Structure formats: C-alpha cells, structure tokens
C-alpha cells in the first residue's frame, strides 16, 4: 500500500524522494517560501474543534423542513443570524430545499455544519452563490490611493516594516502590501493596471513607525517601485462550513460557496455537485483552508468555471480535495501569494474532446510563491492569458496528462507567456503507454510546452519570452 508523506517545502529543506536527494541547491533560495501547515499556511493550529453550543435548525423556533418539500432557507438564515459566537448551526440528515441564498454575511466565530453527505442542500436559488460567507464591504482593488508608504524593511523575508504613518494601523490588523509593477520581471496585465503583485500579512507588533508582520515578505520590495501598505477594510473571522452536500442540479447559480474577506475560515468535508460555474471561490482569503472537499460533475464546458477558484489570497491551504469533471480543477488568479495546494486528486479536465487545463496557476496576474505539492492531476499550466506569474514551485506531483476516453496525453507541464522563475522539481510526468500530443505547442513527444505568445486570442499578444525556469529531477 502506498504511504504518502507530507513535507511542505520550506527554506533549507532536505528531502529524500525515491533514490533522489533534493537539497537546497535544487531550488534557488530566493524562490523558496516558508510553507508550514498550521503555522505559516492555513489556520494556525488547524481547524478549531472546540465549539459545543449547537443550534438545530429543524427544532423550534426555526423548524426548518428537512424533507425537501418546502423552502428551508428562511429558517436556516434566521438560525445563522441568531447564532452567537462559538455556536454551531446544525443541519441534521435530510434534504433541505434552498430557494434563497444561505448567508453568513458579516458573521464571525460560527460554524455551519451538517451530518455529512446525508445533509443535502437542494439549491433552487440561481443568483450569485448558493452559500455566501463574507463582508458586505468589498475591499477595493485600487491600491494607488490611501494607505501608508513603506520607507524601510524591503528585504526578502523581512518581518518588520517601517511605514510613514503607523497611526493607521493596530496590532491584529490584516494588511495588503503592494508596489508598482516591476516591468523587468515582468509584472504586467495585458489590459493594463498597476500594483498587480501583493501579499497579505497580519500586524503582530507595533513600535513607533515599525510594524511586525506575519507572514514575512515573500519577495524583496524596491524603493523605486513605491511600496505601500493598506489595511483590510472589513472581514469575517473563524467561520466554518463543513459536513454537508450542496446539490446544484436544480440551479444555475454560478458559485457553490463564495468565501470573501475571510480570516482563518474553513470549508471542510463539503460536497459541491453539478455546479454551473465555480464550485468553491475564495476572494481576499487569508490563513484559511479548503480541505476534504469534493467538487464534481460541472454542468457546463468552456471558460468561467473551476472546481476551486482563488483570487487575492495569501497563506491559504487547499489540501486533500477531490475534483472531478471540472475545467480547470483549480484556478489561481490576481495577486494570490504564498498559498499551498497539496495532495489534491484531480480527475477529468476534458473539454471539447481534448485534455483541458487541470491546475491553472495563473489566469489573472500576478501570482507568486505558491507551492503545488503531491497533487495527482492531468497537468499544471501557467496560462498567461491576462498577464504574468513568477516564483512558484511545482514539487513531486504526478502530472499524467490524460483524461478518460482521450487517447493522447497533453503535455503535463505548460508554462506560457510571462512565466518567470518557475521551479518544476521531482515530479512524475506522463502515464505508461500513453504518447504525448502537441496540444499546447511543444514538440511532439515532449512533456513540456513553453511560450505561446498569443494564447489563441488575437486581441492579446505578448512578446516577452519564457526565462529562468527550472525543470529539475522530473521523470
């Protein structure tokens, strides 16, 4: 029987993989992140299991129907609104017809929990997300105005910043750190835009103009790029959604679960079945987790759908999930930094009769310092469609390039335009007895595809060439 040993890659890591020894020289030190589950990635200390106050939505005064015969969304939402900090809003086994969005809007420190896959939410609501957890106040994406200038503390892995105005901040605040685009790397969006690269950190100390942050800086800032820091306007904290099934067969809602401006929140042991678009969506999530989720059987083909979509996230952990018949299985966008995607099983990314993208590390720029470890998937692709990506690590995955019913394998690794400083290390590429096709632009028979300046879209052209990537020790 196979045993899987989890080793989140960190600075100065030494690991034995088969007969191969991977040491610090395999990946340049400036590409390594500090990825430690339960410490620097995901919820510190893990998902909390100490909540004991249980509110059963089928009991008075809420009396939710669990036969599927009538709408239960009002009863469930009333129970959520009435829940106090530390409570579990509990849905026992049964079928709950949902005619309106289940909303954990502006709620913190509660858990929405079912009894497992026997708790079924039959979604009839068809706008937005079936379940929304987040803030009413969306964090603006324009980081040019407001905030505070960073005047010192620019070095990679710096844990203390000096700012021009510390009065804006308090210990415990969540920050976003950005700088002007580095066009030499490059950091760019084909549609324009500034301050595309960033990360979130929490203020852990404050003394005068100096603020201590965690996690520390993933990359070295540059004074010439005018680095700044902004405070998160609003958030929810410590919210969990767990142990239930979301059935979207009777809904055209574009999202199953939407988690926004979420601090140390989690989705655990949830099934999302038959989504029209995205199964699970994380936006501005920090130190949060998606684990043991199953997303399967997307109803539509083509773009605007993914099993798990993350945008503007930092230090999140996406682990132990099963993603079947999604395109792509995982999509990472827009300033997602320092996350770990580990030990996920991704099966069948077929679309239009070919093997589609499975793990898309960059559909919207600029992502960096994300770790993809231990996944089983058809392929990993940095598609470059809207812009750049850099400094990710793809470590000891099985990228087989295949989908059921399709004879030829797609290239397992596709690094397209504007991809920089990628480390592809210790992976198993391909599948025995299956030949590689040339779908992505590589030479026939090869496991890699590099470049593709136009991405099949004549409106978006780019001339920057691929560079400084490290395919090392792959089979």
Short mmCIF file of C-alpha atoms in Angstrom, two decimals:
data_model
loop_
_atom_site.label_atom_id
_atom_site.label_comp_id
_atom_site.label_asym_id
_atom_site.label_seq_id
_atom_site.Cartn_x
_atom_site.Cartn_y
_atom_site.Cartn_z
CA UNK A 1 0.00 0.00 0.00
CA UNK A 2 1.22 3.47 -0.83
CA UNK A 3 2.08 5.75 2.04
CA UNK A 4 2.02 9.49 1.42
CA UNK A 5 4.44 11.54 3.48
CA UNK A 6 3.63 15.23 3.61
CA UNK A 7 6.56 17.59 3.61
CA UNK A 8 5.66 21.20 2.94
CA UNK A 9 8.68 22.64 1.21
CA UNK A 10 10.45 25.26 3.32
CA UNK A 11 13.72 27.11 3.31
CA UNK A 12 16.75 24.81 3.51
CA UNK A 13 14.61 21.70 3.02
CA UNK A 14 16.32 18.34 2.56
CA UNK A 15 14.04 15.50 1.45
CA UNK A 16 14.51 12.01 0.06
CA UNK A 17 12.25 11.29 -2.92
CA UNK A 18 12.75 7.70 -4.06
CA UNK A 19 16.50 7.41 -4.55
CA UNK A 20 16.88 11.12 -5.26
CA UNK A 21 18.04 13.58 -2.67
CA UNK A 22 16.63 17.07 -3.08
CA UNK A 23 18.66 19.71 -1.30
CA UNK A 24 18.65 23.47 -1.12
CA UNK A 25 20.57 23.75 -4.41
CA UNK A 26 17.71 22.19 -6.38
CA UNK A 27 15.60 25.32 -6.00
CA UNK A 28 17.22 28.76 -5.75
CA UNK A 29 16.87 30.09 -2.22
CA UNK A 30 15.11 33.25 -3.35
CA UNK A 31 12.23 31.17 -4.80
CA UNK A 32 11.50 29.29 -1.58
CA UNK A 33 8.62 30.23 0.66
CA UNK A 34 8.02 29.40 4.29
CA UNK A 35 5.19 26.91 3.78
CA UNK A 36 4.31 25.14 7.06
CA UNK A 37 0.77 23.86 7.52
CA UNK A 38 -0.86 25.09 10.70
CA UNK A 39 1.92 27.60 11.28
CA UNK A 40 2.56 29.82 8.26
CA UNK A 41 -0.07 28.36 5.90
CA UNK A 42 -3.70 27.70 6.72
CA UNK A 43 -5.32 28.19 10.13
CA UNK A 44 -2.69 28.44 12.88
CA UNK A 45 -3.03 25.30 14.95
CA UNK A 46 -5.53 23.80 12.48
CA UNK A 47 -9.33 23.95 12.23
CA UNK A 48 -10.82 24.56 15.71
CA UNK A 49 -12.93 21.71 17.07
CA UNK A 50 -13.90 23.13 20.46
CA UNK A 51 -17.35 24.57 19.72
CA UNK A 52 -20.13 22.96 21.77
CA UNK A 53 -23.23 25.18 21.50
CA UNK A 54 -25.47 23.55 18.89
CA UNK A 55 -28.48 25.15 17.20
CA UNK A 56 -30.55 22.52 15.37
CA UNK A 57 -32.34 24.33 12.54
CA UNK A 58 -35.11 21.71 12.47
CA UNK A 59 -36.10 22.48 16.05
CA UNK A 60 -38.13 25.40 17.42
CA UNK A 61 -38.09 28.31 16.88
CA UNK A 62 -36.65 27.72 13.37
CA UNK A 63 -38.42 24.49 12.33
CA UNK A 64 -36.60 24.02 9.02
CA UNK A 65 -38.17 21.37 6.81
CA UNK A 66 -35.73 18.51 6.10
CA UNK A 67 -37.96 16.54 3.73
CA UNK A 68 -37.31 18.73 0.69
CA UNK A 69 -40.99 19.54 0.49
CA UNK A 70 -40.76 23.26 1.22
CA UNK A 71 -38.18 26.03 1.35
CA UNK A 72 -35.82 25.85 4.34
CA UNK A 73 -33.60 28.83 3.52
CA UNK A 74 -35.50 31.32 5.71
CA UNK A 75 -35.28 29.05 8.73
CA UNK A 76 -31.56 28.39 8.20
CA UNK A 77 -30.77 32.07 7.69
CA UNK A 78 -32.72 33.02 10.81
CA UNK A 79 -30.72 30.48 12.80
CA UNK A 80 -27.47 31.91 11.42
CA UNK A 81 -28.50 35.46 12.28
CA UNK A 82 -29.42 34.41 15.79
CA UNK A 83 -26.24 32.42 16.42
CA UNK A 84 -23.82 33.81 18.99
CA UNK A 85 -20.04 33.49 18.84
CA UNK A 86 -18.88 29.92 19.28
CA UNK A 87 -22.13 28.38 18.05
CA UNK A 88 -22.71 25.55 15.59
CA UNK A 89 -25.71 25.98 13.29
CA UNK A 90 -26.54 22.33 12.73
CA UNK A 91 -28.39 20.74 9.82
CA UNK A 92 -29.18 17.07 10.54
CA UNK A 93 -29.50 14.42 7.85
CA UNK A 94 -32.20 15.23 5.33
CA UNK A 95 -32.93 17.23 2.20
CA UNK A 96 -33.23 20.99 2.64
CA UNK A 97 -34.80 22.86 -0.26
CA UNK A 98 -33.00 26.20 -0.68
CA UNK A 99 -34.92 28.92 -2.54
CA UNK A 100 -32.75 31.84 -1.35
CA UNK A 101 -29.06 32.31 -0.67
CA UNK A 102 -27.69 30.90 2.59
CA UNK A 103 -25.91 33.92 4.04
CA UNK A 104 -23.18 34.10 6.64
CA UNK A 105 -22.74 37.76 5.75
CA UNK A 106 -20.86 39.73 8.42
CA UNK A 107 -20.92 36.74 10.80
CA UNK A 108 -17.80 35.58 12.65
CA UNK A 109 -16.96 32.73 15.00
CA UNK A 110 -19.73 30.34 13.98
CA UNK A 111 -19.87 27.01 12.16
CA UNK A 112 -22.48 25.87 9.62
CA UNK A 113 -22.39 22.10 9.98
CA UNK A 114 -24.28 19.16 8.56
CA UNK A 115 -24.11 15.49 9.48
CA UNK A 116 -22.11 14.58 6.36
CA UNK A 117 -23.19 13.87 2.76
CA UNK A 118 -26.61 12.80 4.11
CA UNK A 119 -27.28 16.51 4.77
CA UNK A 120 -28.25 17.70 1.28
CA UNK A 121 -28.93 21.30 0.32
CA UNK A 122 -31.11 21.15 -2.80
CA UNK A 123 -30.30 24.54 -4.30
CA UNK A 124 -33.09 26.21 -6.28
CA UNK A 125 -31.60 29.71 -5.93
CA UNK A 126 -29.86 30.78 -9.16
CA UNK A 127 -28.03 34.07 -8.50
CA UNK A 128 -24.57 34.60 -7.09
CA UNK A 129 -23.54 31.84 -4.69
CA UNK A 130 -25.63 29.15 -3.02
CA UNK A 131 -23.73 29.88 0.23
CA UNK A 132 -22.03 33.23 0.82
CA UNK A 133 -19.74 33.93 3.78
CA UNK A 134 -18.06 37.31 3.88
CA UNK A 135 -18.28 41.03 4.38
CA UNK A 136 -20.73 43.48 2.84
CA UNK A 137 -17.86 45.93 2.35
CA UNK A 138 -15.69 44.74 -0.52
CA UNK A 139 -12.03 45.64 -0.38
CA UNK A 140 -11.27 47.95 -3.35
CA UNK A 141 -8.69 46.76 -5.85
CA UNK A 142 -7.11 50.19 -6.38
CA UNK A 143 -4.06 50.44 -4.12
CA UNK A 144 -2.67 53.70 -5.52
CA UNK A 145 -4.58 55.91 -3.09
CA UNK A 146 -4.57 55.95 0.69
CA UNK A 147 -2.60 53.58 2.85
CA UNK A 148 0.91 54.29 4.04
CA UNK A 149 4.26 54.33 2.28
CA UNK A 150 6.81 51.71 3.29
CA UNK A 151 10.10 53.51 3.95
CA UNK A 152 12.30 50.61 5.14
CA UNK A 153 12.27 46.83 5.55
CA UNK A 154 12.39 45.93 1.87
CA UNK A 155 14.43 42.72 2.02
CA UNK A 156 13.01 39.30 1.16
CA UNK A 157 11.70 37.54 4.31
CA UNK A 158 11.69 40.82 6.26
CA UNK A 159 9.32 40.52 9.24
CA UNK A 160 9.31 44.22 10.13
CA UNK A 161 8.37 47.22 8.01
CA UNK A 162 8.88 50.91 8.64
CA UNK A 163 5.91 52.99 7.46
CA UNK A 164 5.28 56.69 7.04
CA UNK A 165 2.04 56.67 9.08
CA UNK A 166 1.68 53.96 11.73
CA UNK A 167 -1.39 55.59 13.27
CA UNK A 168 -3.49 53.96 10.55
CA UNK A 169 -2.80 50.50 11.94
CA UNK A 170 -3.22 48.38 15.06
CA UNK A 171 -1.88 45.01 16.16
CA UNK A 172 -4.11 42.31 14.67
CA UNK A 173 -4.98 44.25 11.51
CA UNK A 174 -4.68 42.45 8.19
CA UNK A 175 -2.70 44.34 5.60
CA UNK A 176 -2.10 44.15 1.89
CA UNK A 177 1.39 45.05 0.75
CA UNK A 178 1.88 46.17 -2.87
CA UNK A 179 4.33 48.04 -5.06
CA UNK A 180 4.35 49.47 -8.57
CA UNK A 181 4.75 46.89 -11.33
CA UNK A 182 8.26 45.62 -11.94
CA UNK A 183 8.31 45.56 -15.72
CA UNK A 184 11.74 43.92 -15.79
CA UNK A 185 10.44 40.69 -14.23
CA UNK A 186 7.84 41.41 -15.79
CA UNK A 187 4.76 42.14 -13.69
CA UNK A 188 2.02 43.08 -16.15
CA UNK A 189 -1.57 42.73 -17.23
CA UNK A 190 -2.43 42.75 -20.92
CA UNK A 191 -5.37 45.05 -20.06
CA UNK A 192 -3.20 47.44 -18.06
CA UNK A 193 -3.39 48.05 -14.34
CA UNK A 194 -0.98 48.92 -11.58
CA UNK A 195 0.20 47.29 -8.35
CA UNK A 196 -0.60 43.81 -9.59
CA UNK A 197 1.67 41.98 -7.17
CA UNK A 198 0.95 41.86 -3.47
CA UNK A 199 0.53 39.81 -0.34
CA UNK A 200 -1.48 39.92 2.86
CA UNK A 201 0.09 39.91 6.31
CA UNK A 202 -1.10 40.38 9.87
CA UNK A 203 0.36 43.02 12.19
CA UNK A 204 1.85 41.12 15.13
CA UNK A 205 3.66 44.02 16.80
CA UNK A 206 3.93 47.79 16.63
CA UNK A 207 6.57 50.20 17.97
CA UNK A 208 6.68 53.76 16.68
CA UNK A 209 6.79 53.62 12.88
CA UNK A 210 7.82 49.95 12.86
CA UNK A 211 5.24 47.19 12.41
CA UNK A 212 5.96 43.48 12.71
CA UNK A 213 4.21 41.31 10.13
CA UNK A 214 3.43 37.63 9.60
CA UNK A 215 3.95 36.12 7.16
CA UNK A 216 7.14 37.97 6.31
CA UNK A 217 7.81 39.39 2.84
CA UNK A 218 7.85 36.72 0.16
CA UNK A 219 9.91 38.82 -2.23
CA UNK A 220 12.21 41.83 -1.91
CA UNK A 221 10.47 45.16 -2.36
CA UNK A 222 12.10 48.00 -4.26
CA UNK A 223 12.16 51.61 -3.08
CA UNK A 224 11.91 52.72 -6.72
CA UNK A 225 8.56 50.90 -7.02
CA UNK A 226 6.93 52.93 -4.21
CA UNK A 227 5.85 50.08 -1.90
CA UNK A 228 2.73 50.77 0.18
CA UNK A 229 0.57 49.06 2.75
CA UNK A 230 -3.21 49.23 3.15
CA UNK A 231 -5.47 47.98 5.93
CA UNK A 232 -8.23 45.48 5.19
CA UNK A 233 -11.49 47.42 5.46
CA UNK A 234 -13.70 44.64 6.77
CA UNK A 235 -13.58 40.91 7.28
CA UNK A 236 -15.16 37.85 8.83
CA UNK A 237 -13.13 35.54 11.07
CA UNK A 238 -13.24 31.93 12.22
CA UNK A 239 -16.25 30.85 10.16
CA UNK A 240 -16.55 27.21 9.13
CA UNK A 241 -18.72 25.43 6.56
CA UNK A 242 -18.48 21.68 6.97
CA UNK A 243 -20.00 18.21 6.62
CA UNK A 244 -22.73 18.78 4.06
CA UNK A 245 -23.59 18.38 0.38
CA UNK A 246 -24.58 21.23 -1.94
CA UNK A 247 -26.58 19.87 -4.87
CA UNK A 248 -26.80 22.40 -7.72
CA UNK A 249 -28.65 20.12 -10.14
CA UNK A 250 -31.71 22.38 -9.99
CA UNK A 251 -29.84 25.69 -10.01
CA UNK A 252 -27.85 27.83 -12.43
CA UNK A 253 -26.09 29.73 -9.63
CA UNK A 254 -22.54 30.46 -10.88
CA UNK A 255 -20.94 29.65 -7.48
CA UNK A 256 -21.45 26.91 -4.92
CA UNK A 257 -19.65 28.51 -1.95
CA UNK A 258 -18.23 32.06 -2.00
CA UNK A 259 -15.84 32.94 0.83
CA UNK A 260 -14.76 36.60 0.82
CA UNK A 261 -12.55 38.72 3.08
CA UNK A 262 -12.18 35.68 5.24
CA UNK A 263 -9.64 35.45 8.04
CA UNK A 264 -8.88 31.97 9.37
CA UNK A 265 -12.06 30.48 7.88
CA UNK A 266 -12.55 26.99 6.50
CA UNK A 267 -14.51 24.72 4.20
CA UNK A 268 -14.16 21.11 5.30
CA UNK A 269 -15.72 17.84 4.12
CA UNK A 270 -18.18 19.54 1.79
CA UNK A 271 -19.52 18.11 -1.48
CA UNK A 272 -20.44 20.51 -4.29
CA UNK A 273 -22.29 18.63 -7.02
CA UNK A 274 -23.29 19.77 -10.51
CA UNK A 275 -22.10 23.41 -10.44
CA UNK A 276 -22.76 25.56 -13.49
CA UNK A 277 -19.60 27.58 -12.93
CA UNK A 278 -17.32 27.56 -9.89
CA UNK A 279 -17.63 25.08 -7.07
CA UNK A 280 -15.73 26.95 -4.35
CA UNK A 281 -14.49 30.56 -4.59
CA UNK A 282 -12.04 32.27 -2.23
CA UNK A 283 -11.59 36.04 -2.62
CA UNK A 284 -9.34 38.01 -0.26
CA UNK A 285 -8.95 34.97 1.97
CA UNK A 286 -6.12 34.91 4.49
CA UNK A 287 -4.84 31.94 6.51
CA UNK A 288 -7.93 29.96 5.51
CA UNK A 289 -8.43 26.36 4.40
CA UNK A 290 -10.31 24.21 1.91
CA UNK A 291 -9.85 20.57 2.75
CA UNK A 292 -11.52 17.20 2.13
CA UNK A 293 -13.97 18.86 -0.26
CA UNK A 294 -15.37 17.12 -3.33
CA UNK A 295 -16.42 19.13 -6.37
CA UNK A 296 -17.77 17.08 -9.24
CA UNK A 297 -19.72 17.00 -12.47
CA UNK A 298 -19.73 20.58 -13.72
CA UNK A 299 -22.78 21.10 -15.93
CA UNK A 300 -21.14 23.46 -18.42
CA UNK A 301 -17.99 23.41 -20.57
CA UNK A 302 -15.59 26.15 -21.55
CA UNK A 303 -14.35 29.13 -19.56
CA UNK A 304 -15.82 30.74 -16.42
CA UNK A 305 -15.75 27.69 -14.25
CA UNK A 306 -13.38 25.88 -11.90
CA UNK A 307 -13.65 23.38 -9.10
CA UNK A 308 -11.77 25.69 -6.73
CA UNK A 309 -11.06 29.31 -7.67
CA UNK A 310 -8.82 31.54 -5.54
CA UNK A 311 -8.14 35.24 -6.04
CA UNK A 312 -6.16 37.73 -3.93
CA UNK A 313 -5.42 35.12 -1.29
CA UNK A 314 -2.38 34.68 0.96
CA UNK A 315 -1.23 31.83 3.21
CA UNK A 316 -4.23 29.63 2.43
CA UNK A 317 -4.15 25.83 2.38
CA UNK A 318 -6.07 23.83 -0.26
CA UNK A 319 -5.49 20.20 0.66
CA UNK A 320 -6.92 16.69 0.31
CA UNK A 321 -9.69 17.67 -2.10
CA UNK A 322 -11.25 15.55 -4.86
CA UNK A 323 -12.10 17.42 -8.05
CA UNK A 324 -13.79 15.50 -10.87
CA UNK A 325 -15.00 16.66 -14.26
CA UNK A 326 -14.01 20.30 -13.80
CA UNK A 327 -12.29 22.70 -16.20
CA UNK A 328 -10.00 23.65 -14.66
CA UNK A 329 -9.87 21.76 -11.40
CA UNK A 330 -8.01 24.57 -9.61
CA UNK A 331 -7.59 28.15 -10.86
CA UNK A 332 -5.32 30.72 -9.19
CA UNK A 333 -5.71 34.41 -10.01
CA UNK A 334 -4.87 38.02 -9.23
CA UNK A 335 -2.28 38.58 -6.52
CA UNK A 336 -2.50 35.15 -4.87
CA UNK A 337 0.72 34.68 -2.93
CA UNK A 338 2.22 32.19 -0.52
CA UNK A 339 -0.54 29.56 -0.73
CA UNK A 340 -0.20 25.76 -0.71
CA UNK A 341 -2.17 23.43 -2.99
CA UNK A 342 -1.34 19.95 -1.77
CA UNK A 343 -2.45 16.33 -2.12
CA UNK A 344 -5.48 17.08 -4.25
CA UNK A 345 -6.84 14.43 -6.63
CA UNK A 346 -7.92 15.94 -9.94
CA UNK A 347 -9.60 13.70 -12.49
CA UNK A 348 -11.02 14.51 -15.94
CA UNK A 349 -10.44 18.04 -17.21
CA UNK A 350 -11.71 17.15 -20.69
CA UNK A 351 -13.36 19.87 -22.73
CA UNK A 352 -14.27 19.85 -26.42
CA UNK A 353 -12.78 16.36 -26.75
CA UNK A 354 -9.26 17.24 -25.56
CA UNK A 355 -7.43 17.22 -22.24
CA UNK A 356 -8.05 20.68 -20.79
CA UNK A 357 -6.17 22.64 -18.18
CA UNK A 358 -6.26 20.98 -14.77
CA UNK A 359 -4.30 23.14 -12.30
CA UNK A 360 -4.10 26.67 -13.70
CA UNK A 361 -1.53 28.59 -11.68
CA UNK A 362 -2.11 31.88 -13.48
CA UNK A 363 -5.17 33.02 -15.36
CA UNK A 364 -5.07 36.52 -13.82
CA UNK A 365 -1.82 38.24 -12.78
CA UNK A 366 0.33 38.41 -10.71
CA UNK A 367 0.64 35.29 -8.54
CA UNK A 368 3.86 34.19 -6.85
CA UNK A 369 5.40 31.95 -4.22
CA UNK A 370 2.65 29.36 -4.34
CA UNK A 371 3.51 25.71 -3.72
CA UNK A 372 1.90 22.83 -5.65
CA UNK A 373 2.89 19.61 -3.92
CA UNK A 374 1.75 16.00 -4.03
CA UNK A 375 -1.19 16.50 -6.39
CA UNK A 376 -2.41 13.90 -8.87
CA UNK A 377 -3.65 15.77 -11.93
CA UNK A 378 -3.56 15.80 -15.73
CA UNK A 379 -1.33 18.87 -15.88
CA UNK A 380 -0.12 22.13 -14.40
CA UNK A 381 -0.41 25.22 -16.60
CA UNK A 382 0.55 28.85 -16.13
CA UNK A 383 -1.62 30.08 -18.96
CA UNK A 384 -0.57 33.75 -19.07
CA UNK A 385 -3.90 34.70 -20.57
CA UNK A 386 -4.16 38.04 -18.82
CA UNK A 387 -0.59 38.51 -17.68
CA UNK A 388 2.37 37.41 -15.64
CA UNK A 389 3.32 34.97 -12.87
CA UNK A 390 6.57 34.14 -11.09
CA UNK A 391 8.40 32.17 -8.42
CA UNK A 392 6.02 29.23 -7.96
CA UNK A 393 7.21 25.72 -7.06
CA UNK A 394 5.73 22.53 -8.53
CA UNK A 395 7.10 19.71 -6.41
CA UNK A 396 6.65 15.91 -6.51
CA UNK A 397 3.26 15.77 -8.23
CA UNK A 398 2.06 13.09 -10.65
CA UNK A 399 1.08 15.01 -13.77
CA UNK A 400 -0.08 12.28 -16.14
CA UNK A 401 -1.55 14.35 -19.00
CA UNK A 402 -4.59 12.13 -19.54
CA UNK A 403 -8.37 12.14 -19.28
CA UNK A 404 -10.80 9.20 -19.54
CA UNK A 405 -11.71 8.37 -23.14
CA UNK A 406 -8.97 10.52 -24.71
CA UNK A 407 -6.15 8.52 -26.29
CA UNK A 408 -3.29 11.03 -26.44
CA UNK A 409 -1.83 12.77 -23.39
CA UNK A 410 -1.46 16.53 -23.24
CA UNK A 411 1.88 17.94 -22.09
CA UNK A 412 1.89 17.67 -18.28
CA UNK A 413 3.69 21.00 -17.81
CA UNK A 414 2.62 24.07 -19.79
CA UNK A 415 4.37 27.35 -18.95
CA UNK A 416 3.05 30.03 -21.26
CA UNK A 417 3.87 33.68 -21.84
CA UNK A 418 5.08 35.90 -19.00
CA UNK A 419 6.06 32.94 -16.77
CA UNK A 420 9.24 33.58 -14.77
CA UNK A 421 11.35 31.84 -12.12
CA UNK A 422 9.34 28.61 -12.00
CA UNK A 423 10.74 25.51 -10.28
CA UNK A 424 9.43 22.16 -11.56
CA UNK A 425 11.10 19.61 -9.29
CA UNK A 426 10.73 15.91 -8.51
CA UNK A 427 7.52 15.29 -10.48
CA UNK A 428 6.34 12.19 -12.30
CA UNK A 429 5.31 13.23 -15.81
CA UNK A 430 3.10 11.21 -18.15
CA UNK A 431 1.50 7.79 -17.97
CA UNK A 432 2.84 4.46 -19.07
CA UNK A 433 1.80 3.52 -22.60
CA UNK A 434 0.28 6.90 -23.47
CA UNK A 435 2.02 9.15 -26.00
CA UNK A 436 2.21 12.92 -25.64
CA UNK A 437 0.29 15.03 -28.13
CA UNK A 438 1.28 18.55 -29.16
CA UNK A 439 -1.84 20.34 -27.99
CA UNK A 440 -0.07 23.10 -26.10
CA UNK A 441 2.62 23.88 -28.66
CA UNK A 442 5.52 21.64 -27.60
CA UNK A 443 7.33 19.36 -29.95
CA UNK A 444 5.52 16.05 -30.41
CA UNK A 445 6.50 13.56 -27.74
CA UNK A 446 7.65 16.15 -25.20
CA UNK A 447 6.35 16.66 -21.65
CA UNK A 448 6.69 20.46 -21.68
CA UNK A 449 5.07 23.35 -23.53
CA UNK A 450 6.72 26.78 -23.34
CA UNK A 451 5.74 30.16 -24.74
CA UNK A 452 2.55 30.60 -26.79
CA UNK A 453 2.65 34.42 -27.03
CA UNK A 454 -0.91 34.88 -28.33
CA UNK A 455 -2.79 32.31 -26.21
CA UNK A 456 -5.22 31.66 -29.07
CA UNK A 457 -6.65 35.15 -28.71
CA UNK A 458 -5.60 37.66 -31.34
CA UNK A 459 -6.61 40.55 -29.11
CA UNK A 460 -3.95 39.74 -26.53
CA UNK A 461 -0.43 39.48 -27.91
CA UNK A 462 2.82 39.44 -25.99
CA UNK A 463 6.46 39.25 -26.98
CA UNK A 464 8.18 38.58 -23.63
CA UNK A 465 9.95 35.22 -23.74
CA UNK A 466 10.00 32.48 -21.11
CA UNK A 467 13.11 32.52 -18.93
CA UNK A 468 14.71 31.38 -15.71
CA UNK A 469 12.57 28.30 -15.17
CA UNK A 470 13.99 25.16 -13.59
CA UNK A 471 12.69 21.76 -14.72
CA UNK A 472 14.77 19.53 -12.42
CA UNK A 473 14.61 15.87 -11.48
CA UNK A 474 11.31 15.07 -13.23
CA UNK A 475 10.54 11.68 -14.72
#
